[in-house]
């Protein structure tokens, strides 16, 4: 009973009874949950994700010096940080660059 009302979906449906989760962006990092309010929106979003038509842009906090003007690509896996609370890029890890 009470547990269901305290979940993200339970809290969301208090204000938006027909809402449906479509996709969880950045699972393990930001935890952003994308929901649709209508069946038509859910179907369209699900189809776009399935066909990889959604462009995801991640914002990062960088420690150190970045030689590019505010924009750069990171091609490294996301993993746990030493603190263990957040996930991040570990350039000194096995797959870091």
C-alpha positions as a printed NumPy array, in Angstrom:
array([[  0.   ,   0.   ,   0.   ],
       [  2.145,   2.881,   1.265],
       [  5.268,   1.837,  -0.626],
       [  3.602,   2.197,  -4.058],
       [  2.526,   5.75 ,  -3.211],
       [  6.133,   6.698,  -2.376],
       [  7.707,   5.517,  -5.63 ],
       [  8.557,   7.948,  -8.447],
       [  5.716,   6.55 , -10.54 ],
       [  3.27 ,   6.732,  -7.636],
       [  4.163,  10.351,  -6.917],
       [  4.011,  11.263, -10.615],
       [  0.594,   9.687, -11.077],
       [ -0.872,  11.706,  -8.209],
       [ -0.706,  14.763, -10.498],
       [ -0.659,  13.001, -13.882],
       [ -2.77 ,   9.816, -13.595],
       [ -2.179,   8.687, -17.201],
       [  1.597,   9.183, -17.194],
       [  3.777,   6.302, -18.343],
       [  7.571,   5.921, -18.087],
       [  9.157,   5.72 , -21.535],
       [ 12.905,   5.744, -20.962],
       [ 15.459,   6.276, -18.233],
       [ 18.254,   8.477, -19.502],
       [ 21.724,   7.966, -18.137],
       [ 20.852,   5.072, -15.87 ],
       [ 23.428,   4.997, -13.111],
       [ 24.357,   8.642, -13.639],
       [ 21.684,  11.347, -13.727],
       [ 18.709,   9.034, -13.425],
       [ 16.504,  11.293, -15.556],
       [ 13.178,   9.591, -16.165],
       [ 11.309,  10.445, -19.377],
       [  7.539,  10.   , -19.086],
       [  4.676,  10.478, -21.525],
       [  1.26 ,  11.864, -20.651],
       [ -0.599,  10.234, -23.555],
       [ -0.496,   6.903, -25.353],
       [  0.321,   8.711, -28.61 ],
       [  3.336,  10.438, -27.003],
       [  4.509,   7.176, -25.415],
       [  4.341,   5.319, -28.73 ],
       [  6.161,   8.068, -30.613],
       [  8.924,   8.42 , -28.019],
       [  9.392,   4.661, -27.703],
       [  9.669,   4.364, -31.496],
       [ 12.203,   7.204, -31.65 ],
       [ 14.378,   5.565, -28.978],
       [ 14.097,   2.167, -30.661],
       [ 15.232,   3.613, -34.012],
       [ 17.942,   5.707, -32.327],
       [ 16.496,   9.021, -33.484],
       [ 16.942,  10.658, -30.088],
       [ 20.085,  12.725, -29.594],
       [ 21.295,  12.685, -26.006],
       [ 23.482,  15.507, -24.751],
       [ 25.182,  15.135, -21.384],
       [ 26.5  ,  18.02 , -19.318],
       [ 29.622,  17.33 , -17.278],
       [ 31.669,  18.85 , -14.52 ],
       [ 35.344,  18.779, -15.459],
       [ 38.276,  18.95 , -13.099],
       [ 41.511,  20.267, -14.596],
       [ 42.28 ,  22.271, -17.717],
       [ 40.188,  21.962, -20.858],
       [ 41.911,  23.382, -23.944],
       [ 38.772,  23.558, -26.058],
       [ 36.238,  26.356, -25.914],
       [ 33.638,  24.699, -23.712],
       [ 32.853,  21.821, -26.049],
       [ 34.56 ,  18.464, -26.382],
       [ 33.817,  14.788, -26.847],
       [ 34.563,  12.13 , -24.256],
       [ 34.982,   8.597, -25.54 ],
       [ 35.369,   6.64 , -22.337],
       [ 33.126,   4.466, -20.221],
       [ 31.232,   5.904, -17.279],
       [ 31.969,   4.173, -13.999],
       [ 32.078,   4.664, -10.258],
       [ 34.228,   7.407,  -8.813],
       [ 36.47 ,   6.95 ,  -5.799],
       [ 33.773,   8.511,  -3.625],
       [ 31.262,   5.945,  -4.903],
       [ 28.263,   8.279,  -4.764],
       [ 28.416,   9.582,  -8.329],
       [ 29.468,   8.038, -11.595],
       [ 32.071,   9.658, -13.796],
       [ 34.89 ,   9.252, -16.264],
       [ 38.024,   7.845, -14.708],
       [ 40.86 ,   8.651, -17.096],
       [ 43.241,   6.576, -15.008],
       [ 40.993,   3.539, -15.036],
       [ 41.278,   0.486, -17.261],
       [ 39.473,   2.101, -20.208],
       [ 40.222,   5.782, -19.513],
       [ 41.827,   8.123, -22.043]])
